[in-house]
PDB file of C-alpha atoms in Angstrom:
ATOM      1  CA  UNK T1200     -69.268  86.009  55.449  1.00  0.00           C
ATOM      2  CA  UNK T1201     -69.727  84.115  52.071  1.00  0.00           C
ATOM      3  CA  UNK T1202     -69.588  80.690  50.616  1.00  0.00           C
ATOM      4  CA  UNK T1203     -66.737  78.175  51.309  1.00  0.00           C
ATOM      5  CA  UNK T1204     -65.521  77.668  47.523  1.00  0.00           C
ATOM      6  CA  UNK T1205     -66.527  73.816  47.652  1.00  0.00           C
ATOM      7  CA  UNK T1206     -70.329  74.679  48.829  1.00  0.00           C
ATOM      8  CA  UNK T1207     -70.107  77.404  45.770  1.00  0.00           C
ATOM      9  CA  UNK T1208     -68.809  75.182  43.469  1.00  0.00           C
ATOM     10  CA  UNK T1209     -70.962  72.531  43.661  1.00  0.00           C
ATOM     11  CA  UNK T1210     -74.360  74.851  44.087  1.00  0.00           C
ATOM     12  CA  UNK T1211     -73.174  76.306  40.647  1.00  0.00           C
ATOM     13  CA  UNK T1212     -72.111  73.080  39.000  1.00  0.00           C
ATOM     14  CA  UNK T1213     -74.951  70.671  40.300  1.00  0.00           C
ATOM     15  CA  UNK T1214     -77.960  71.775  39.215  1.00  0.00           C
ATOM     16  CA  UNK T1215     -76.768  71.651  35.413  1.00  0.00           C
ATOM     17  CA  UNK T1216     -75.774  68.321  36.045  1.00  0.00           C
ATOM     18  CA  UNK T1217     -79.101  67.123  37.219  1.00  0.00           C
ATOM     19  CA  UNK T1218     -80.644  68.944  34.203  1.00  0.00           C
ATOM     20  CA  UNK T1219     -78.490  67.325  31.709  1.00  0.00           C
ATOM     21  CA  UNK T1220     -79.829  63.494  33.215  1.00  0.00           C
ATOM     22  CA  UNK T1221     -83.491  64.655  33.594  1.00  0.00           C
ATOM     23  CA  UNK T1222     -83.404  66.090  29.906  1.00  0.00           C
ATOM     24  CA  UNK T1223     -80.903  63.060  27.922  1.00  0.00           C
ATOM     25  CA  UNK T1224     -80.270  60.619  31.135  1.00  0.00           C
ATOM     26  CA  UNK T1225     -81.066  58.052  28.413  1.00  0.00           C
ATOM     27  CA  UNK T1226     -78.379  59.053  26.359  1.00  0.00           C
ATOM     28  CA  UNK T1227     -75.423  59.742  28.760  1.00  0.00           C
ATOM     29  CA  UNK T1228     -76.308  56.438  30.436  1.00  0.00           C
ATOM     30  CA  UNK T1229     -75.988  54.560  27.252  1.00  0.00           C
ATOM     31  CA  UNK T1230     -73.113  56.155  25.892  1.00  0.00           C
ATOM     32  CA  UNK T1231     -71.191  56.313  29.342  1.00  0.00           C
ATOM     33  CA  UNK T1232     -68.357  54.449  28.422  1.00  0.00           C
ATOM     34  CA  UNK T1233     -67.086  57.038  26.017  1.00  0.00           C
ATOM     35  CA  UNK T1234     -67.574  60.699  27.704  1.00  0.00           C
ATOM     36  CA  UNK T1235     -67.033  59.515  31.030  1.00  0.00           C
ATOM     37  CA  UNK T1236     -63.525  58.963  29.767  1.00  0.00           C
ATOM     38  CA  UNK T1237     -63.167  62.132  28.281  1.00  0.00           C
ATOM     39  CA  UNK T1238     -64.376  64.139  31.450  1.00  0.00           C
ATOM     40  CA  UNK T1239     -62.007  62.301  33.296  1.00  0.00           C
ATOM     41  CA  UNK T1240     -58.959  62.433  30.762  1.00  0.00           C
ATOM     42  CA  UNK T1241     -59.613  66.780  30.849  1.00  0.00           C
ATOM     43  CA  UNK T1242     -59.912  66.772  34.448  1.00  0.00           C
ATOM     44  CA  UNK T1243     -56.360  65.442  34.879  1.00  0.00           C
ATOM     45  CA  UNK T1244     -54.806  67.314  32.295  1.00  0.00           C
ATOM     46  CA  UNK T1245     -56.636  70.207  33.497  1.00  0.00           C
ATOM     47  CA  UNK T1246     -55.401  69.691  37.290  1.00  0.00           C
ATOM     48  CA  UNK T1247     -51.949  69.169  35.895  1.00  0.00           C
ATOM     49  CA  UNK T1248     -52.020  72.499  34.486  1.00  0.00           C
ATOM     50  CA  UNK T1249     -53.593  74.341  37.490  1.00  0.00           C
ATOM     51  CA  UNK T1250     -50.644  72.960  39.192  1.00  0.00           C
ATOM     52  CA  UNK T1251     -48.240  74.745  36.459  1.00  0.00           C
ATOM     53  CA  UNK T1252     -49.889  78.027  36.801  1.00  0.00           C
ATOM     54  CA  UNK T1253     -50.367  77.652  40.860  1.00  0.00           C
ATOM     55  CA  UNK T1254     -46.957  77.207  41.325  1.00  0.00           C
ATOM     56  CA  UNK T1255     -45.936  80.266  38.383  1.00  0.00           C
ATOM     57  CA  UNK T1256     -48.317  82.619  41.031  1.00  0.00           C
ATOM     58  CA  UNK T1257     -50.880  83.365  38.457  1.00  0.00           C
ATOM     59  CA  UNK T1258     -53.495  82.761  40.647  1.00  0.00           C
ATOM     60  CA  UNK T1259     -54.116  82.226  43.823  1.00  0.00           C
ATOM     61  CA  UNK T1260     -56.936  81.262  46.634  1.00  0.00           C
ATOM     62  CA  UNK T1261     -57.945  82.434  50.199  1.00  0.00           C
ATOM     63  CA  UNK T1262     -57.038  79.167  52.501  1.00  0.00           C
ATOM     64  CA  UNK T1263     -59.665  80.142  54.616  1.00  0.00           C
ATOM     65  CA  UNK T1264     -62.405  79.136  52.081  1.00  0.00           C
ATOM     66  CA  UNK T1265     -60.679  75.742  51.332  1.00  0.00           C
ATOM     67  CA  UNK T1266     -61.340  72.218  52.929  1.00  0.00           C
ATOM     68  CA  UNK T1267     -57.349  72.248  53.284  1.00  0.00           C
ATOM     69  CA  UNK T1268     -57.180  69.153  50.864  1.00  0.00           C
ATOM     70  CA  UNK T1269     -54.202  69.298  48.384  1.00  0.00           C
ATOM     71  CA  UNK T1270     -52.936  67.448  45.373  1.00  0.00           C
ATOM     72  CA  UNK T1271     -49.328  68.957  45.462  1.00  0.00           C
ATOM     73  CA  UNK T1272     -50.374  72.632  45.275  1.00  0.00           C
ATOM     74  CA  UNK T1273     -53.870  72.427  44.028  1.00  0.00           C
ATOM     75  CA  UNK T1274     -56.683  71.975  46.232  1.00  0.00           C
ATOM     76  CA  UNK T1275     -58.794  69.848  45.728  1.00  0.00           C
ATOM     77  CA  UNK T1276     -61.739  71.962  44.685  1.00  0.00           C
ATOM     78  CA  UNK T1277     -59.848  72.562  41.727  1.00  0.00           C
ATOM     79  CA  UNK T1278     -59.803  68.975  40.848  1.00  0.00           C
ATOM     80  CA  UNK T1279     -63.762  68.938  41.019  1.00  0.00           C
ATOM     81  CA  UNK T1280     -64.264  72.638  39.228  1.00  0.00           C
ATOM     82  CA  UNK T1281     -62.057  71.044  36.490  1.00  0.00           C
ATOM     83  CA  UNK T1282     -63.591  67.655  36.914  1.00  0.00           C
ATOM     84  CA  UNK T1283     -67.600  69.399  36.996  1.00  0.00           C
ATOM     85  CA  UNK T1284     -67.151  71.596  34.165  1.00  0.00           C
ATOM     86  CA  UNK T1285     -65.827  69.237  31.717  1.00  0.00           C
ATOM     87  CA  UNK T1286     -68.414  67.166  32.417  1.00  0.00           C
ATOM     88  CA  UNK T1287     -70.885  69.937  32.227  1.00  0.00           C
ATOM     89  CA  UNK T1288     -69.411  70.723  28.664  1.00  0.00           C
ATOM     90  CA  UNK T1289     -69.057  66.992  27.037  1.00  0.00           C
ATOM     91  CA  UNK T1290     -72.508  66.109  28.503  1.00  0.00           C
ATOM     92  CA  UNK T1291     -73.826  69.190  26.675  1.00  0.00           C
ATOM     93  CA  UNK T1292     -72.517  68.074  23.396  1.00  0.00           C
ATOM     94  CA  UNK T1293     -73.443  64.540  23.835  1.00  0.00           C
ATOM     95  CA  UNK T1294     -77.232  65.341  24.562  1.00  0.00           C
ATOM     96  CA  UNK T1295     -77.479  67.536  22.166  1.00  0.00           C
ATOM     97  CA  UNK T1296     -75.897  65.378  19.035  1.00  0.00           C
ATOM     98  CA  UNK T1297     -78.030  62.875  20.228  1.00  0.00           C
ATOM     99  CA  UNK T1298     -81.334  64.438  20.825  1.00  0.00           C
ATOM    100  CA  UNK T1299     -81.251  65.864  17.037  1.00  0.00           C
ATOM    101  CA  UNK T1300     -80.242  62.994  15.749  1.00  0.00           C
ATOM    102  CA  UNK T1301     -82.124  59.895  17.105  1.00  0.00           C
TER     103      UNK T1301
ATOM    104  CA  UNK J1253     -45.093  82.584  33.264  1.00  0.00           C
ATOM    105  CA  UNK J1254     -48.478  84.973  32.700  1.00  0.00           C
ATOM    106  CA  UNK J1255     -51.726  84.271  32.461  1.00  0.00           C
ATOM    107  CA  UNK J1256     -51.254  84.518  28.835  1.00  0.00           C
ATOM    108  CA  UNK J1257     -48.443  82.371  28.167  1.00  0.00           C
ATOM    109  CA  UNK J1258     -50.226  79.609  30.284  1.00  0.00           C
ATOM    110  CA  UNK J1259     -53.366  79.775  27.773  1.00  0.00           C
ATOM    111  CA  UNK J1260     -51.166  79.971  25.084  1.00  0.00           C
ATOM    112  CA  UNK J1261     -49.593  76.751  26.496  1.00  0.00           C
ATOM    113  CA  UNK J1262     -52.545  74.995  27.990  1.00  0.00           C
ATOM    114  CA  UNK J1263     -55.246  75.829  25.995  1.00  0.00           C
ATOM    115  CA  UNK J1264     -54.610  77.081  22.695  1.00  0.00           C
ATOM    116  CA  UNK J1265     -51.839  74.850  21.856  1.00  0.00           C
ATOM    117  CA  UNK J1266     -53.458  71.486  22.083  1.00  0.00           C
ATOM    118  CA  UNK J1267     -56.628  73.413  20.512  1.00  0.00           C
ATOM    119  CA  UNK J1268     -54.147  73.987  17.539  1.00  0.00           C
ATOM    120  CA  UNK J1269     -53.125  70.639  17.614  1.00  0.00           C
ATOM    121  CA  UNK J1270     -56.883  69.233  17.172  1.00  0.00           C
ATOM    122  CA  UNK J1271     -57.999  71.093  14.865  1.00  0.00           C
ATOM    123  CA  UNK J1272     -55.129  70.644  12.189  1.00  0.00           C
ATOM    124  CA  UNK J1273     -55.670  66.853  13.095  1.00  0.00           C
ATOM    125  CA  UNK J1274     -59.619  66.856  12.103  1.00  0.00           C
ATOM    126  CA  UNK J1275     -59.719  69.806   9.827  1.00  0.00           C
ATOM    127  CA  UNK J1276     -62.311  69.022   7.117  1.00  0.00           C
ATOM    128  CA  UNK J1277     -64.112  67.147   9.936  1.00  0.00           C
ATOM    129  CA  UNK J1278     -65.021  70.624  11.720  1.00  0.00           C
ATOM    130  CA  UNK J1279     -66.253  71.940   8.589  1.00  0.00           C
ATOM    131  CA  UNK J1280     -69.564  70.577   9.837  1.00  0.00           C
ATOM    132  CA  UNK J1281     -72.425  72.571  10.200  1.00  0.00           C
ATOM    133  CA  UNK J1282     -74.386  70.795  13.135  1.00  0.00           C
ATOM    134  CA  UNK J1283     -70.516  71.276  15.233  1.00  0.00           C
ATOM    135  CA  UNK J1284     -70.148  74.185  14.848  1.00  0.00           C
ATOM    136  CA  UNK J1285     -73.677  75.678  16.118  1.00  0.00           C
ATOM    137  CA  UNK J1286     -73.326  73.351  19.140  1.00  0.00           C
ATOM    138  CA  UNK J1287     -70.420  74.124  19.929  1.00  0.00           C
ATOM    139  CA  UNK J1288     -70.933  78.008  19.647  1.00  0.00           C
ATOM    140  CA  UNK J1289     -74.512  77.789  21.338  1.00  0.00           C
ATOM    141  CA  UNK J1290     -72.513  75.428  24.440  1.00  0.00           C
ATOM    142  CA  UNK J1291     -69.407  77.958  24.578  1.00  0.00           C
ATOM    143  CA  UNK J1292     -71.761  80.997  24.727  1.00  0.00           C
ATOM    144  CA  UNK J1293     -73.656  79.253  27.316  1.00  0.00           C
ATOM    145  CA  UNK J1294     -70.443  78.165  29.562  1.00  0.00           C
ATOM    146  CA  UNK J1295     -69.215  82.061  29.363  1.00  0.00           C
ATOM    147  CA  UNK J1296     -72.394  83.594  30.674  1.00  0.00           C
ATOM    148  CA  UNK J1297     -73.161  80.998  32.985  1.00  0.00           C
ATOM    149  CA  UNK J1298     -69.223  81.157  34.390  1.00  0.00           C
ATOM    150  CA  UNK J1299     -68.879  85.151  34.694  1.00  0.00           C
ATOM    151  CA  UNK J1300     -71.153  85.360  37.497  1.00  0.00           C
ATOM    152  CA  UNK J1301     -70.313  82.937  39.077  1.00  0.00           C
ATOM    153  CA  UNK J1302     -66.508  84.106  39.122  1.00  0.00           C
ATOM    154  CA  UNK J1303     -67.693  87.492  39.639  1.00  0.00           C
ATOM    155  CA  UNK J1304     -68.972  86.823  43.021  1.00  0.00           C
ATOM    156  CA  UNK J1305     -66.225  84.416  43.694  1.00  0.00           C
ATOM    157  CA  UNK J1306     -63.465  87.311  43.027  1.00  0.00           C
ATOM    158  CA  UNK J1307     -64.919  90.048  45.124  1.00  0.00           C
ATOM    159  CA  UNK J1308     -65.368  87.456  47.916  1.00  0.00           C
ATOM    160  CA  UNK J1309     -61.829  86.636  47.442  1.00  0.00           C
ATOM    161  CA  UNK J1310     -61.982  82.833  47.119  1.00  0.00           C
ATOM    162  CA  UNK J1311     -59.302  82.915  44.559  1.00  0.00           C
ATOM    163  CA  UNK J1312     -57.324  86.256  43.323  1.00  0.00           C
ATOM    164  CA  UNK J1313     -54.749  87.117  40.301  1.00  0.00           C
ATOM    165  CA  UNK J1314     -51.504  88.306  40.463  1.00  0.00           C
ATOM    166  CA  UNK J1315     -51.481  91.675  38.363  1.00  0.00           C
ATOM    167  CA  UNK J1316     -47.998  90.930  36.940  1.00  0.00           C
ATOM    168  CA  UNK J1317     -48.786  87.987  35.544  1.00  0.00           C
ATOM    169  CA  UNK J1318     -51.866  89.164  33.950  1.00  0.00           C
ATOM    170  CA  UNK J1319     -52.867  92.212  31.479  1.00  0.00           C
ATOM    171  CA  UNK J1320     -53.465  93.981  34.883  1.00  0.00           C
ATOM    172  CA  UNK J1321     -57.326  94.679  33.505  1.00  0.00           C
ATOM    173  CA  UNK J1322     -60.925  93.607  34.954  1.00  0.00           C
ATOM    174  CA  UNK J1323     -64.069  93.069  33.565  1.00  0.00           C
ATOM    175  CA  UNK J1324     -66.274  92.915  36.040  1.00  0.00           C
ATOM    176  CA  UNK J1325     -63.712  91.991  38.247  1.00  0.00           C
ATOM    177  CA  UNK J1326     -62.836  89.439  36.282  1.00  0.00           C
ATOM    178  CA  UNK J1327     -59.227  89.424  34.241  1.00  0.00           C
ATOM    179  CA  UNK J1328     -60.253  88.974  30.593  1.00  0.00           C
ATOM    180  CA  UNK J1329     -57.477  86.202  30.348  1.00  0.00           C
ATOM    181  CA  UNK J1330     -60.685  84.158  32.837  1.00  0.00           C
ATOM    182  CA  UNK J1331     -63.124  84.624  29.944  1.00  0.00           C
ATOM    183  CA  UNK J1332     -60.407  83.304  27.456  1.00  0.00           C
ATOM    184  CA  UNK J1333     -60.111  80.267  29.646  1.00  0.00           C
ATOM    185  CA  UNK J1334     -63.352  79.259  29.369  1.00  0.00           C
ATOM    186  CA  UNK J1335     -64.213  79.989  26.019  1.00  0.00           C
ATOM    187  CA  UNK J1336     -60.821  77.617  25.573  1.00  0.00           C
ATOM    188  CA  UNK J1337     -61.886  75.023  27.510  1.00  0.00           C
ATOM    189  CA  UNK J1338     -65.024  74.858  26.109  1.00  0.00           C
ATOM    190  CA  UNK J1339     -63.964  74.933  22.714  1.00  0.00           C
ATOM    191  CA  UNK J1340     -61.195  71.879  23.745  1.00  0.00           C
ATOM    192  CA  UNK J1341     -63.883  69.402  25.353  1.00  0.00           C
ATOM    193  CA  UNK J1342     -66.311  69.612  22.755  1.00  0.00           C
ATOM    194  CA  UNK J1343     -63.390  69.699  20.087  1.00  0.00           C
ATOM    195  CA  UNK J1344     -62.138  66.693  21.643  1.00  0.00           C
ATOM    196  CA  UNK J1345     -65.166  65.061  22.351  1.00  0.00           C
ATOM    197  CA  UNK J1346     -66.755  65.657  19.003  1.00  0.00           C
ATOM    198  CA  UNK J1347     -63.439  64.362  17.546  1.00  0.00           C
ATOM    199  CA  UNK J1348     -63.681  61.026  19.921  1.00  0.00           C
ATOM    200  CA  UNK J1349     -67.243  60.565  19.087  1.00  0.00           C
ATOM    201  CA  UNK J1350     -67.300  60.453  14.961  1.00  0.00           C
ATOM    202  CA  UNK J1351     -64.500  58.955  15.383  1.00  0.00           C
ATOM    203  CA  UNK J1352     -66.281  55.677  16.536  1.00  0.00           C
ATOM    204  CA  UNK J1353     -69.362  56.714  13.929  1.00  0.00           C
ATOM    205  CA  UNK J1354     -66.868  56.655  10.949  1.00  0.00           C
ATOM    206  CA  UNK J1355     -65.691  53.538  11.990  1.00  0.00           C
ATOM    207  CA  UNK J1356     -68.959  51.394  12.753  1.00  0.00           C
ATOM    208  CA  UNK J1357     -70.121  53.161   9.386  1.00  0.00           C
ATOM    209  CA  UNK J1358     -67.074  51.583   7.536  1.00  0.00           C
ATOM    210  CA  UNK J1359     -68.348  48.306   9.433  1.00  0.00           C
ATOM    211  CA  UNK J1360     -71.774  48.151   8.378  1.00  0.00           C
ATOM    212  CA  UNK J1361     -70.572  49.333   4.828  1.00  0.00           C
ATOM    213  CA  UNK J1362     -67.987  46.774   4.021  1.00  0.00           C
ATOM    214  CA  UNK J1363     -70.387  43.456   5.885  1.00  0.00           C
ATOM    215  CA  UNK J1364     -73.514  44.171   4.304  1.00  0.00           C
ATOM    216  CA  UNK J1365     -73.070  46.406   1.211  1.00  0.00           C
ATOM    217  CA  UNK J1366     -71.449  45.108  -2.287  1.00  0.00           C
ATOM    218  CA  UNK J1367     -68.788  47.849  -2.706  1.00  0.00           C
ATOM    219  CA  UNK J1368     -70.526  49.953  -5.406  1.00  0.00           C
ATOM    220  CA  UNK J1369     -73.868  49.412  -4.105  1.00  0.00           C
ATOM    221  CA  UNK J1370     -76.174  51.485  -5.993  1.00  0.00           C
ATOM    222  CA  UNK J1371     -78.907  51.662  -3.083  1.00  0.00           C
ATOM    223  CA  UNK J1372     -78.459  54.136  -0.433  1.00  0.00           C
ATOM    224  CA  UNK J1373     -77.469  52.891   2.493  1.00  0.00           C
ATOM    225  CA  UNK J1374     -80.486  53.521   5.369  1.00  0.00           C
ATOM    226  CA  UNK J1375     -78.659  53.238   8.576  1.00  0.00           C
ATOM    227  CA  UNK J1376     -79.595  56.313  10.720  1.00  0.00           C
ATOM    228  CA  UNK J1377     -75.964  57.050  11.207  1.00  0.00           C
ATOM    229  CA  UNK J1378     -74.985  57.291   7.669  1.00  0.00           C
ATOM    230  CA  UNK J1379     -77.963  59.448   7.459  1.00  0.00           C
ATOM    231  CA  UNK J1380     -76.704  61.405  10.030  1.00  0.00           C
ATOM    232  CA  UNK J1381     -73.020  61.944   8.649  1.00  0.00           C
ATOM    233  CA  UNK J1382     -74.505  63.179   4.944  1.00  0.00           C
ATOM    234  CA  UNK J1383     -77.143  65.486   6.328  1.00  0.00           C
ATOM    235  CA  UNK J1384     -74.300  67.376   8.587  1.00  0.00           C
TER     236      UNK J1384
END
């Protein structure tokens, strides 16, 4: 047996997360309004895309491991590994362009 | 379409797009260690990760649509993708973010500084801009 994907997903993506508001909370809290946009903004375009290369059979998943929730033909796991690594990235950047600078 | 054609597409395209957009702007020295030190970090925290998740099977790749090679089980279109989209949200973000610095620099220069001022402007975002 292993991991549902959503269950692996989020014990990958979390912890970072957390990290990133322990080390520059200050910073992503105060400057919210700007990546939270750009996060969001990827995520879509990202799902979008998933859907493009779902439906051209590039890749694929096991159902079994899915909650069974769908956006057209992308589950919705995909919208939150798109969604959680984007934000993973742009917090990155914005914590560490602040914390050298100010 | 391959796995390929759908970076090319997806990824590198709009990539392409930014960068001949900002050019000079990503001559910076500060963006690109970050974003090198953030894109190294996003590949070797992904692979395992997708490592374990393709020999459990939670998602799979069609061998026709891609090079039909693994690394470590892993098609190196997969590595591609994230360097890509790591490259892409820091691109973008780092292009939204001076953005709005360039601006509220132009600000503070045109209300409080006579236009050929001769004394260097303090604010810690000017600062900021030079140094980098």
């Amino acid at each position: 047996m292993h991991w549902p994907y959503m269950a692996f997903l989020l014990v990958w993506a979390l912890p970072v997360i957390v990290v990133q508001w322990l080390v520059g909370g200050k910073y992503l809290w105060r400057e919210r309004g700007q990546w939270m946009w750009i996060a969001l903004g990827l995520c879509l375009y990202f799902t979008l895309a998933d859907a493009v290369a779902i439906r051209a059979n590039i890749w694929h998943f096991d159902t079994r491991s899915l909650l069974g929730v769908w956006l057209g033909p992308v589950p919705i796991e995909e919208v939150f590994f798109y969604l959680l690594t984007a934000t993973m990235l742009v917090q990155g950047f914005v914590i560490i362009r602040r914390g050298n600078t100010s | 379409m391959t796995y390929a054609g759908f970076l090319l597409l997806f990824l590198l395209l709009p990539l392409a797009i930014l960068v001949a957009i900002l050019r000079k702007r990503l001559l910076n020295r500060r963006y690109l260690t970050v974003i090198s030190v953030l894109t190294l970090v996003a590949l070797l925290y992904m692979a395992p990760w997708d490592h374990f998740a393709a020999i459990w099977g939670l998602w799979s790749w069609t061998n026709d649509h891609t090079w039909g090679v693994r690394w470590w089980s892993i098609p190196p279109e997969e590595y591609l993708f994230c360097v890509l989209e790591a490259l892409l949200a820091i691109t973008l973000t780092y292009a939204v973010v001076t953005k709005k610095d360039i601006r509220s620099d132009l600000n503070i220069a045109n209300s409080t500084k006579p236009y050929n001022s001769p004394v260097p402007m303090k604010d810690e975002k000017v600062d900021r801009e030079v140094k980098s």
